[in-house]
């Protein structure tokens, strides 16, 4: 029997890659100095929490999250 | 991706996660208070305070600090001297032997202007003891090196679970928008969506903290390797000489001046006295750190002959020791103030939810499978 091939869109990783790159950049940049670099560090490290906050705020405002593409 | 490949990755994800989850949960939970250990220690015990004096008050010799520590701890020997960045004081560590066990040493904070003590590790209160227990659980499960290596292996499994989780993320999310949580579906689906969302957005942080945690568990073997190779090379001319007795230790003040002169632009991080793990039997090892934020984590030991006070050798650390050194701030998140610590704590809580949701998903599937099996047995009967 021929194995079923599941094709995933490259866009699945679009946002995660952006968040990951900014996250690593933020974590690293904080070690290089203070002042503006600290702010960049906090922004980069904290960016991962934005989508979580968005989901939580949507949930509290009662909007449905289900948007299946299939 | 072929469905067979997905199944294989799923097996890898399931079993690597299941094996390490309990330990990772323990690490994440104990890690939470440890992120704020500076603040907790300061609140509970209070930072050593130096009395107000004129800013141009001259500093006493570092040898006076050792003399004070020895007077306060008779029968002990000096092991380390470390330096405060924000107050004119040093910590002198003393113990009965050169390489004492955990808790078998005393740390005395001494004012550099008066050579008078301003605090001691003997004064640790209940909170300090609780933090010590949490730290030991987090670092080695009270099992020293075997405990560290075991936790390192758990961390390694966690990294594999993370990689396999990323591989599985694509097929699971192919029909969904990024950051979708289907609140109108079953609890199992909601947990899966939260697991996927938190897992993918915290991937960078989890990977860095996990990898640096694994590297930290290897600190003892790495340090022993450095001692056996690099340090052995540096002190080869001394290898046939008898260890220098404590009474014959020379001036640590002079050793510090020599090290500072040999490495301009750097600051001493700590001094390891002869006989300790961080030095040889014949040297003060003055560990110098870079003077800028970018180089502050890079340590270079300057070996000063304890009898002559002359610089014997100075060599930058090899790559594996640099990796070890850099893995500490990246694991602790203590290098960019309180906001970074708060973010570290929030991401740690996210990691706890990832682990917990993974466990719930597995238990839920098991329950479903068991009830399906019961139904088919009843039908067949």
mmCIF file with all atom_site columns, N, CA and C in Angstrom, chain A:
data_model
loop_
_atom_site.group_PDB
_atom_site.id
_atom_site.type_symbol
_atom_site.label_atom_id
_atom_site.label_alt_id
_atom_site.label_comp_id
_atom_site.label_asym_id
_atom_site.label_entity_id
_atom_site.label_seq_id
_atom_site.pdbx_PDB_ins_code
_atom_site.Cartn_x
_atom_site.Cartn_y
_atom_site.Cartn_z
_atom_site.occupancy
_atom_site.B_iso_or_equiv
_atom_site.pdbx_formal_charge
_atom_site.auth_seq_id
_atom_site.auth_comp_id
_atom_site.auth_asym_id
_atom_site.auth_atom_id
_atom_site.pdbx_PDB_model_num
ATOM 1   N N  . UNK A 1 1  ? 0.837   -1.195 0.000  1.00 0.00 ? 1  UNK A N  1
ATOM 2   C CA . UNK A 1 1  ? 0.000   0.000  0.000  1.00 0.00 ? 1  UNK A CA 1
ATOM 3   C C  . UNK A 1 1  ? 0.878   1.255  0.000  1.00 0.00 ? 1  UNK A C  1
ATOM 4   N N  . UNK A 1 2  ? 0.516   2.163  -0.831 1.00 0.00 ? 2  UNK A N  1
ATOM 5   C CA . UNK A 1 2  ? 1.328   3.369  -0.941 1.00 0.00 ? 2  UNK A CA 1
ATOM 6   C C  . UNK A 1 2  ? 1.089   4.292  0.270  1.00 0.00 ? 2  UNK A C  1
ATOM 7   N N  . UNK A 1 3  ? 2.175   4.719  0.861  1.00 0.00 ? 3  UNK A N  1
ATOM 8   C CA . UNK A 1 3  ? 2.021   5.565  2.053  1.00 0.00 ? 3  UNK A CA 1
ATOM 9   C C  . UNK A 1 3  ? 1.410   6.907  1.678  1.00 0.00 ? 3  UNK A C  1
ATOM 10  N N  . UNK A 1 4  ? 0.510   7.352  2.531  1.00 0.00 ? 4  UNK A N  1
ATOM 11  C CA . UNK A 1 4  ? -0.135  8.648  2.291  1.00 0.00 ? 4  UNK A CA 1
ATOM 12  C C  . UNK A 1 4  ? 0.879   9.758  2.554  1.00 0.00 ? 4  UNK A C  1
ATOM 13  N N  . UNK A 1 5  ? 0.941   10.724 1.648  1.00 0.00 ? 5  UNK A N  1
ATOM 14  C CA . UNK A 1 5  ? 1.916   11.807 1.816  1.00 0.00 ? 5  UNK A CA 1
ATOM 15  C C  . UNK A 1 5  ? 1.195   13.078 2.282  1.00 0.00 ? 5  UNK A C  1
ATOM 16  N N  . UNK A 1 6  ? 1.579   13.540 3.453  1.00 0.00 ? 6  UNK A N  1
ATOM 17  C CA . UNK A 1 6  ? 0.928   14.735 3.982  1.00 0.00 ? 6  UNK A CA 1
ATOM 18  C C  . UNK A 1 6  ? 1.813   15.933 3.682  1.00 0.00 ? 6  UNK A C  1
ATOM 19  N N  . UNK A 1 7  ? 1.232   16.886 2.965  1.00 0.00 ? 7  UNK A N  1
ATOM 20  C CA . UNK A 1 7  ? 2.024   18.054 2.583  1.00 0.00 ? 7  UNK A CA 1
ATOM 21  C C  . UNK A 1 7  ? 1.718   19.208 3.532  1.00 0.00 ? 7  UNK A C  1
ATOM 22  N N  . UNK A 1 8  ? 2.753   19.727 4.148  1.00 0.00 ? 8  UNK A N  1
ATOM 23  C CA . UNK A 1 8  ? 2.523   20.870 5.038  1.00 0.00 ? 8  UNK A CA 1
ATOM 24  C C  . UNK A 1 8  ? 3.016   22.120 4.342  1.00 0.00 ? 8  UNK A C  1
ATOM 25  N N  . UNK A 1 9  ? 2.267   23.205 4.496  1.00 0.00 ? 9  UNK A N  1
ATOM 26  C CA . UNK A 1 9  ? 2.653   24.464 3.858  1.00 0.00 ? 9  UNK A CA 1
ATOM 27  C C  . UNK A 1 9  ? 3.873   25.030 4.565  1.00 0.00 ? 9  UNK A C  1
ATOM 28  N N  . UNK A 1 10 ? 4.765   25.632 3.807  1.00 0.00 ? 10 UNK A N  1
ATOM 29  C CA . UNK A 1 10 ? 5.912   26.257 4.450  1.00 0.00 ? 10 UNK A CA 1
ATOM 30  C C  . UNK A 1 10 ? 5.481   27.398 5.373  1.00 0.00 ? 10 UNK A C  1
ATOM 31  N N  . UNK A 1 11 ? 4.275   27.982 5.076  1.00 0.00 ? 11 UNK A N  1
ATOM 32  C CA . UNK A 1 11 ? 3.830   29.119 5.878  1.00 0.00 ? 11 UNK A CA 1
ATOM 33  C C  . UNK A 1 11 ? 3.522   28.728 7.321  1.00 0.00 ? 11 UNK A C  1
ATOM 34  N N  . UNK A 1 12 ? 3.360   27.416 7.553  1.00 0.00 ? 12 UNK A N  1
ATOM 35  C CA . UNK A 1 12 ? 3.133   26.939 8.919  1.00 0.00 ? 12 UNK A CA 1
ATOM 36  C C  . UNK A 1 12 ? 4.235   27.449 9.842  1.00 0.00 ? 12 UNK A C  1
ATOM 37  N N  . UNK A 1 13 ? 5.458   27.536 9.298  1.00 0.00 ? 13 UNK A N  1
ATOM 38  C CA . UNK A 1 13 ? 6.596   27.945 10.122 1.00 0.00 ? 13 UNK A CA 1
ATOM 39  C C  . UNK A 1 13 ? 6.945   29.429 9.979  1.00 0.00 ? 13 UNK A C  1
ATOM 40  N N  . UNK A 1 14 ? 6.136   30.171 9.217  1.00 0.00 ? 14 UNK A N  1
ATOM 41  C CA . UNK A 1 14 ? 6.452   31.590 9.008  1.00 0.00 ? 14 UNK A CA 1
ATOM 42  C C  . UNK A 1 14 ? 6.561   32.369 10.311 1.00 0.00 ? 14 UNK A C  1
ATOM 43  N N  . UNK A 1 15 ? 5.466   32.430 11.056 1.00 0.00 ? 15 UNK A N  1
ATOM 44  C CA . UNK A 1 15 ? 5.460   33.160 12.331 1.00 0.00 ? 15 UNK A CA 1
ATOM 45  C C  . UNK A 1 15 ? 6.423   32.549 13.351 1.00 0.00 ? 15 UNK A C  1
ATOM 46  N N  . UNK A 1 16 ? 6.410   31.207 13.500 1.00 0.00 ? 16 UNK A N  1
ATOM 47  C CA . UNK A 1 16 ? 7.345   30.624 14.477 1.00 0.00 ? 16 UNK A CA 1
ATOM 48  C C  . UNK A 1 16 ? 8.811   30.970 14.195 1.00 0.00 ? 16 UNK A C  1
ATOM 49  N N  . UNK A 1 17 ? 9.184   31.000 12.900 1.00 0.00 ? 17 UNK A N  1
ATOM 50  C CA . UNK A 1 17 ? 10.586  31.323 12.589 1.00 0.00 ? 17 UNK A CA 1
ATOM 51  C C  . UNK A 1 17 ? 10.883  32.774 12.972 1.00 0.00 ? 17 UNK A C  1
ATOM 52  N N  . UNK A 1 18 ? 9.951   33.658 12.635 1.00 0.00 ? 18 UNK A N  1
ATOM 53  C CA . UNK A 1 18 ? 10.149  35.074 12.975 1.00 0.00 ? 18 UNK A CA 1
ATOM 54  C C  . UNK A 1 18 ? 10.272  35.254 14.492 1.00 0.00 ? 18 UNK A C  1
ATOM 55  N N  . UNK A 1 19 ? 9.365   34.618 15.229 1.00 0.00 ? 19 UNK A N  1
ATOM 56  C CA . UNK A 1 19 ? 9.395   34.730 16.700 1.00 0.00 ? 19 UNK A CA 1
ATOM 57  C C  . UNK A 1 19 ? 10.682  34.115 17.251 1.00 0.00 ? 19 UNK A C  1
ATOM 58  N N  . UNK A 1 20 ? 11.086  32.983 16.676 1.00 0.00 ? 20 UNK A N  1
ATOM 59  C CA . UNK A 1 20 ? 12.306  32.306 17.135 1.00 0.00 ? 20 UNK A CA 1
ATOM 60  C C  . UNK A 1 20 ? 13.548  33.147 16.907 1.00 0.00 ? 20 UNK A C  1
ATOM 61  N N  . UNK A 1 21 ? 13.646  33.733 15.700 1.00 0.00 ? 21 UNK A N  1
ATOM 62  C CA . UNK A 1 21 ? 14.831  34.548 15.369 1.00 0.00 ? 21 UNK A CA 1
ATOM 63  C C  . UNK A 1 21 ? 14.889  35.779 16.281 1.00 0.00 ? 21 UNK A C  1
ATOM 64  N N  . UNK A 1 22 ? 13.740  36.441 16.453 1.00 0.00 ? 22 UNK A N  1
ATOM 65  C CA . UNK A 1 22 ? 13.712  37.622 17.328 1.00 0.00 ? 22 UNK A CA 1
ATOM 66  C C  . UNK A 1 22 ? 14.000  37.227 18.777 1.00 0.00 ? 22 UNK A C  1
ATOM 67  N N  . UNK A 1 23 ? 13.505  36.049 19.166 1.00 0.00 ? 23 UNK A N  1
ATOM 68  C CA . UNK A 1 23 ? 13.741  35.566 20.536 1.00 0.00 ? 23 UNK A CA 1
ATOM 69  C C  . UNK A 1 23 ? 15.215  35.310 20.792 1.00 0.00 ? 23 UNK A C  1
ATOM 70  N N  . UNK A 1 24 ? 15.852  34.588 19.879 1.00 0.00 ? 24 UNK A N  1
ATOM 71  C CA . UNK A 1 24 ? 17.294  34.299 20.042 1.00 0.00 ? 24 UNK A CA 1
ATOM 72  C C  . UNK A 1 24 ? 18.082  35.608 20.017 1.00 0.00 ? 24 UNK A C  1
ATOM 73  N N  . UNK A 1 25 ? 17.715  36.478 19.063 1.00 0.00 ? 25 UNK A N  1
ATOM 74  C CA . UNK A 1 25 ? 18.407  37.773 18.971 1.00 0.00 ? 25 UNK A CA 1
ATOM 75  C C  . UNK A 1 25 ? 18.295  38.544 20.275 1.00 0.00 ? 25 UNK A C  1
ATOM 76  N N  . UNK A 1 26 ? 17.090  38.574 20.837 1.00 0.00 ? 26 UNK A N  1
ATOM 77  C CA . UNK A 1 26 ? 16.874  39.297 22.091 1.00 0.00 ? 26 UNK A CA 1
ATOM 78  C C  . UNK A 1 26 ? 17.688  38.713 23.228 1.00 0.00 ? 26 UNK A C  1
ATOM 79  N N  . UNK A 1 27 ? 17.663  37.400 23.334 1.00 0.00 ? 27 UNK A N  1
ATOM 80  C CA . UNK A 1 27 ? 18.383  36.736 24.429 1.00 0.00 ? 27 UNK A CA 1
ATOM 81  C C  . UNK A 1 27 ? 19.886  37.008 24.319 1.00 0.00 ? 27 UNK A C  1
ATOM 82  N N  . UNK A 1 28 ? 20.411  36.977 23.103 1.00 0.00 ? 28 UNK A N  1
ATOM 83  C CA . UNK A 1 28 ? 21.858  37.165 22.908 1.00 0.00 ? 28 UNK A CA 1
ATOM 84  C C  . UNK A 1 28 ? 22.251  38.628 23.118 1.00 0.00 ? 28 UNK A C  1
ATOM 85  N N  . UNK A 1 29 ? 21.432  39.530 22.581 1.00 0.00 ? 29 UNK A N  1
ATOM 86  C CA . UNK A 1 29 ? 21.814  40.943 22.592 1.00 0.00 ? 29 UNK A CA 1
ATOM 87  C C  . UNK A 1 29 ? 21.911  41.497 24.027 1.00 0.00 ? 29 UNK A C  1
ATOM 88  N N  . UNK A 1 30 ? 21.121  40.926 24.923 1.00 0.00 ? 30 UNK A N  1
ATOM 89  C CA . UNK A 1 30 ? 21.154  41.391 26.308 1.00 0.00 ? 30 UNK A CA 1
ATOM 90  C C  . UNK A 1 30 ? 22.490  41.174 26.983 1.00 0.00 ? 30 UNK A C  1
ATOM 91  N N  . UNK A 1 31 ? 23.226  40.203 26.481 1.00 0.00 ? 31 UNK A N  1
ATOM 92  C CA . UNK A 1 31 ? 24.535  39.888 27.091 1.00 0.00 ? 31 UNK A CA 1
ATOM 93  C C  . UNK A 1 31 ? 25.622  40.832 26.584 1.00 0.00 ? 31 UNK A C  1
ATOM 94  N N  . UNK A 1 32 ? 25.322  41.575 25.534 1.00 0.00 ? 32 UNK A N  1
ATOM 95  C CA . UNK A 1 32 ? 26.357  42.395 24.902 1.00 0.00 ? 32 UNK A CA 1
ATOM 96  C C  . UNK A 1 32 ? 26.471  43.804 25.479 1.00 0.00 ? 32 UNK A C  1
ATOM 97  N N  . UNK A 1 33 ? 25.523  44.192 26.304 1.00 0.00 ? 33 UNK A N  1
ATOM 98  C CA . UNK A 1 33 ? 25.623  45.533 26.859 1.00 0.00 ? 33 UNK A CA 1
ATOM 99  C C  . UNK A 1 33 ? 24.382  45.919 27.633 1.00 0.00 ? 33 UNK A C  1
ATOM 100 N N  . UNK A 1 34 ? 24.282  47.206 27.930 1.00 0.00 ? 34 UNK A N  1
ATOM 101 C CA . UNK A 1 34 ? 23.146  47.692 28.730 1.00 0.00 ? 34 UNK A CA 1
ATOM 102 C C  . UNK A 1 34 ? 22.412  48.791 27.962 1.00 0.00 ? 34 UNK A C  1
ATOM 103 N N  . UNK A 1 35 ? 21.470  49.428 28.616 1.00 0.00 ? 35 UNK A N  1
ATOM 104 C CA . UNK A 1 35 ? 20.734  50.535 27.999 1.00 0.00 ? 35 UNK A CA 1
ATOM 105 C C  . UNK A 1 35 ? 19.808  50.053 26.907 1.00 0.00 ? 35 UNK A C  1
ATOM 106 N N  . UNK A 1 36 ? 20.045  50.547 25.685 1.00 0.00 ? 36 UNK A N  1
ATOM 107 C CA . UNK A 1 36 ? 19.176  50.188 24.552 1.00 0.00 ? 36 UNK A CA 1
ATOM 108 C C  . UNK A 1 36 ? 19.195  48.673 24.325 1.00 0.00 ? 36 UNK A C  1
ATOM 109 N N  . UNK A 1 37 ? 20.349  48.083 24.522 1.00 0.00 ? 37 UNK A N  1
ATOM 110 C CA . UNK A 1 37 ? 20.467  46.630 24.303 1.00 0.00 ? 37 UNK A CA 1
ATOM 111 C C  . UNK A 1 37 ? 19.589  45.852 25.284 1.00 0.00 ? 37 UNK A C  1
ATOM 112 N N  . UNK A 1 38 ? 19.457  46.367 26.504 1.00 0.00 ? 38 UNK A N  1
ATOM 113 C CA . UNK A 1 38 ? 18.555  45.734 27.476 1.00 0.00 ? 38 UNK A CA 1
ATOM 114 C C  . UNK A 1 38 ? 17.114  45.775 26.961 1.00 0.00 ? 38 UNK A C  1
ATOM 115 N N  . UNK A 1 39 ? 16.720  46.937 26.447 1.00 0.00 ? 39 UNK A N  1
ATOM 116 C CA . UNK A 1 39 ? 15.351  47.077 25.919 1.00 0.00 ? 39 UNK A CA 1
ATOM 117 C C  . UNK A 1 39 ? 15.117  46.117 24.756 1.00 0.00 ? 39 UNK A C  1
ATOM 118 N N  . UNK A 1 40 ? 16.114  46.020 23.875 1.00 0.00 ? 40 UNK A N  1
ATOM 119 C CA . UNK A 1 40 ? 15.985  45.085 22.742 1.00 0.00 ? 40 UNK A CA 1
ATOM 120 C C  . UNK A 1 40 ? 15.875  43.646 23.256 1.00 0.00 ? 40 UNK A C  1
ATOM 121 N N  . UNK A 1 41 ? 16.638  43.363 24.307 1.00 0.00 ? 41 UNK A N  1
ATOM 122 C CA . UNK A 1 41 ? 16.614  42.029 24.913 1.00 0.00 ? 41 UNK A CA 1
ATOM 123 C C  . UNK A 1 41 ? 15.221  41.713 25.448 1.00 0.00 ? 41 UNK A C  1
ATOM 124 N N  . UNK A 1 42 ? 14.653  42.655 26.200 1.00 0.00 ? 42 UNK A N  1
ATOM 125 C CA . UNK A 1 42 ? 13.316  42.418 26.769 1.00 0.00 ? 42 UNK A CA 1
ATOM 126 C C  . UNK A 1 42 ? 12.285  42.258 25.649 1.00 0.00 ? 42 UNK A C  1
ATOM 127 N N  . UNK A 1 43 ? 12.396  43.100 24.624 1.00 0.00 ? 43 UNK A N  1
ATOM 128 C CA . UNK A 1 43 ? 11.422  43.031 23.517 1.00 0.00 ? 43 UNK A CA 1
ATOM 129 C C  . UNK A 1 43 ? 11.538  41.691 22.788 1.00 0.00 ? 43 UNK A C  1
ATOM 130 N N  . UNK A 1 44 ? 12.765  41.300 22.464 1.00 0.00 ? 44 UNK A N  1
ATOM 131 C CA . UNK A 1 44 ? 12.982  40.054 21.721 1.00 0.00 ? 44 UNK A CA 1
ATOM 132 C C  . UNK A 1 44 ? 12.558  38.832 22.514 1.00 0.00 ? 44 UNK A C  1
ATOM 133 N N  . UNK A 1 45 ? 12.931  38.825 23.811 1.00 0.00 ? 45 UNK A N  1
ATOM 134 C CA . UNK A 1 45 ? 12.597  37.665 24.645 1.00 0.00 ? 45 UNK A CA 1
ATOM 135 C C  . UNK A 1 45 ? 11.083  37.594 24.876 1.00 0.00 ? 45 UNK A C  1
ATOM 136 N N  . UNK A 1 46 ? 10.482  38.767 25.038 1.00 0.00 ? 46 UNK A N  1
ATOM 137 C CA . UNK A 1 46 ? 9.058   38.799 25.374 1.00 0.00 ? 46 UNK A CA 1
ATOM 138 C C  . UNK A 1 46 ? 8.136   38.601 24.199 1.00 0.00 ? 46 UNK A C  1
ATOM 139 N N  . UNK A 1 47 ? 8.681   38.643 22.984 1.00 0.00 ? 47 UNK A N  1
ATOM 140 C CA . UNK A 1 47 ? 7.831   38.559 21.796 1.00 0.00 ? 47 UNK A CA 1
ATOM 141 C C  . UNK A 1 47 ? 7.064   37.233 21.734 1.00 0.00 ? 47 UNK A C  1
ATOM 142 N N  . UNK A 1 48 ? 7.659   36.202 22.351 1.00 0.00 ? 48 UNK A N  1
ATOM 143 C CA . UNK A 1 48 ? 7.002   34.887 22.351 1.00 0.00 ? 48 UNK A CA 1
ATOM 144 C C  . UNK A 1 48 ? 5.670   34.933 23.088 1.00 0.00 ? 48 UNK A C  1
ATOM 145 N N  . UNK A 1 49 ? 5.530   35.892 24.002 1.00 0.00 ? 49 UNK A N  1
ATOM 146 C CA . UNK A 1 49 ? 4.318   35.917 24.819 1.00 0.00 ? 49 UNK A CA 1
ATOM 147 C C  . UNK A 1 49 ? 3.164   36.661 24.135 1.00 0.00 ? 49 UNK A C  1
ATOM 148 N N  . UNK A 1 50 ? 3.478   37.375 23.059 1.00 0.00 ? 50 UNK A N  1
ATOM 149 C CA . UNK A 1 50 ? 2.434   38.170 22.392 1.00 0.00 ? 50 UNK A CA 1
ATOM 150 C C  . UNK A 1 50 ? 1.314   37.286 21.810 1.00 0.00 ? 50 UNK A C  1
ATOM 151 N N  . UNK A 1 51 ? 1.656   36.240 21.042 1.00 0.00 ? 51 UNK A N  1
ATOM 152 C CA . UNK A 1 51 ? 0.562   35.397 20.519 1.00 0.00 ? 51 UNK A CA 1
ATOM 153 C C  . UNK A 1 51 ? -0.258  34.756 21.631 1.00 0.00 ? 51 UNK A C  1
ATOM 154 N N  . UNK A 1 52 ? 0.390   34.424 22.735 1.00 0.00 ? 52 UNK A N  1
ATOM 155 C CA . UNK A 1 52 ? -0.335  33.815 23.858 1.00 0.00 ? 52 UNK A CA 1
ATOM 156 C C  . UNK A 1 52 ? -1.302  34.836 24.438 1.00 0.00 ? 52 UNK A C  1
ATOM 157 N N  . UNK A 1 53 ? -0.822  36.060 24.620 1.00 0.00 ? 53 UNK A N  1
ATOM 158 C CA . UNK A 1 53 ? -1.676  37.121 25.134 1.00 0.00 ? 53 UNK A CA 1
ATOM 159 C C  . UNK A 1 53 ? -2.843  37.390 24.199 1.00 0.00 ? 53 UNK A C  1
ATOM 160 N N  . UNK A 1 54 ? -2.569  37.307 22.905 1.00 0.00 ? 54 UNK A N  1
ATOM 161 C CA . UNK A 1 54 ? -3.618  37.552 21.902 1.00 0.00 ? 54 UNK A CA 1
ATOM 162 C C  . UNK A 1 54 ? -4.726  36.503 22.024 1.00 0.00 ? 54 UNK A C  1
ATOM 163 N N  . UNK A 1 55 ? -4.320  35.239 22.149 1.00 0.00 ? 55 UNK A N  1
ATOM 164 C CA . UNK A 1 55 ? -5.308  34.160 22.272 1.00 0.00 ? 55 UNK A CA 1
ATOM 165 C C  . UNK A 1 55 ? -6.123  34.346 23.551 1.00 0.00 ? 55 UNK A C  1
ATOM 166 N N  . UNK A 1 56 ? -5.437  34.677 24.642 1.00 0.00 ? 56 UNK A N  1
ATOM 167 C CA . UNK A 1 56 ? -6.144  34.849 25.915 1.00 0.00 ? 56 UNK A CA 1
ATOM 168 C C  . UNK A 1 56 ? -7.126  36.026 25.840 1.00 0.00 ? 56 UNK A C  1
ATOM 169 N N  . UNK A 1 57 ? -6.707  37.105 25.190 1.00 0.00 ? 57 UNK A N  1
ATOM 170 C CA . UNK A 1 57 ? -7.600  38.264 25.126 1.00 0.00 ? 57 UNK A CA 1
ATOM 171 C C  . UNK A 1 57 ? -8.797  37.979 24.212 1.00 0.00 ? 57 UNK A C  1
ATOM 172 N N  . UNK A 1 58 ? -8.536  37.221 23.128 1.00 0.00 ? 58 UNK A N  1
ATOM 173 C CA . UNK A 1 58 ? -9.644  36.835 22.239 1.00 0.00 ? 58 UNK A CA 1
ATOM 174 C C  . UNK A 1 58 ? -10.633 35.972 22.984 1.00 0.00 ? 58 UNK A C  1
ATOM 175 N N  . UNK A 1 59 ? -10.077 35.052 23.804 1.00 0.00 ? 59 UNK A N  1
ATOM 176 C CA . UNK A 1 59 ? -10.936 34.140 24.534 1.00 0.00 ? 59 UNK A CA 1
ATOM 177 C C  . UNK A 1 59 ? -11.798 34.910 25.521 1.00 0.00 ? 59 UNK A C  1
ATOM 178 N N  . UNK A 1 60 ? -11.163 35.869 26.198 1.00 0.00 ? 60 UNK A N  1
ATOM 179 C CA . UNK A 1 60 ? -11.937 36.617 27.199 1.00 0.00 ? 60 UNK A CA 1
ATOM 180 C C  . UNK A 1 60 ? -12.974 37.519 26.534 1.00 0.00 ? 60 UNK A C  1
ATOM 181 N N  . UNK A 1 61 ? -12.703 37.913 25.260 1.00 0.00 ? 61 UNK A N  1
ATOM 182 C CA . UNK A 1 61 ? -13.710 38.739 24.574 1.00 0.00 ? 61 UNK A CA 1
ATOM 183 C C  . UNK A 1 61 ? -14.770 37.872 23.881 1.00 0.00 ? 61 UNK A C  1
ATOM 184 N N  . UNK A 1 62 ? -14.613 36.536 23.987 1.00 0.00 ? 62 UNK A N  1
ATOM 185 C CA . UNK A 1 62 ? -15.664 35.621 23.557 1.00 0.00 ? 62 UNK A CA 1
ATOM 186 C C  . UNK A 1 62 ? -15.686 35.273 22.092 1.00 0.00 ? 62 UNK A C  1
ATOM 187 N N  . UNK A 1 63 ? -14.617 35.665 21.343 1.00 0.00 ? 63 UNK A N  1
ATOM 188 C CA . UNK A 1 63 ? -14.601 35.333 19.915 1.00 0.00 ? 63 UNK A CA 1
ATOM 189 C C  . UNK A 1 63 ? -14.147 33.901 19.700 1.00 0.00 ? 63 UNK A C  1
ATOM 190 N N  . UNK A 1 64 ? -14.744 33.239 18.720 1.00 0.00 ? 64 UNK A N  1
ATOM 191 C CA . UNK A 1 64 ? -14.359 31.863 18.423 1.00 0.00 ? 64 UNK A CA 1
ATOM 192 C C  . UNK A 1 64 ? -12.996 31.853 17.727 1.00 0.00 ? 64 UNK A C  1
ATOM 193 N N  . UNK A 1 65 ? -12.199 30.860 18.060 1.00 0.00 ? 65 UNK A N  1
ATOM 194 C CA . UNK A 1 65 ? -10.867 30.760 17.496 1.00 0.00 ? 65 UNK A CA 1
ATOM 195 C C  . UNK A 1 65 ? -10.810 29.868 16.268 1.00 0.00 ? 65 UNK A C  1
ATOM 196 N N  . UNK A 1 66 ? -11.882 29.106 16.055 1.00 0.00 ? 66 UNK A N  1
ATOM 197 C CA . UNK A 1 66 ? -11.803 28.064 15.041 1.00 0.00 ? 66 UNK A CA 1
ATOM 198 C C  . UNK A 1 66 ? -11.866 28.646 13.637 1.00 0.00 ? 66 UNK A C  1
ATOM 199 N N  . UNK A 1 67 ? -10.775 28.492 12.932 1.00 0.00 ? 67 UNK A N  1
ATOM 200 C CA . UNK A 1 67 ? -10.762 28.944 11.539 1.00 0.00 ? 67 UNK A CA 1
ATOM 201 C C  . UNK A 1 67 ? -10.041 27.910 10.706 1.00 0.00 ? 67 UNK A C  1
ATOM 202 N N  . UNK A 1 68 ? -10.687 26.768 10.563 1.00 0.00 ? 68 UNK A N  1
ATOM 203 C CA . UNK A 1 68 ? -10.068 25.682 9.797  1.00 0.00 ? 68 UNK A CA 1
ATOM 204 C C  . UNK A 1 68 ? -9.917  26.098 8.342  1.00 0.00 ? 68 UNK A C  1
ATOM 205 N N  . UNK A 1 69 ? -8.787  25.725 7.768  1.00 0.00 ? 69 UNK A N  1
ATOM 206 C CA . UNK A 1 69 ? -8.560  26.041 6.355  1.00 0.00 ? 69 UNK A CA 1
ATOM 207 C C  . UNK A 1 69 ? -9.005  24.899 5.457  1.00 0.00 ? 69 UNK A C  1
ATOM 208 N N  . UNK A 1 70 ? -9.038  23.719 6.041  1.00 0.00 ? 70 UNK A N  1
ATOM 209 C CA . UNK A 1 70 ? -9.242  22.527 5.249  1.00 0.00 ? 70 UNK A CA 1
ATOM 210 C C  . UNK A 1 70 ? -10.628 22.412 4.708  1.00 0.00 ? 70 UNK A C  1
#
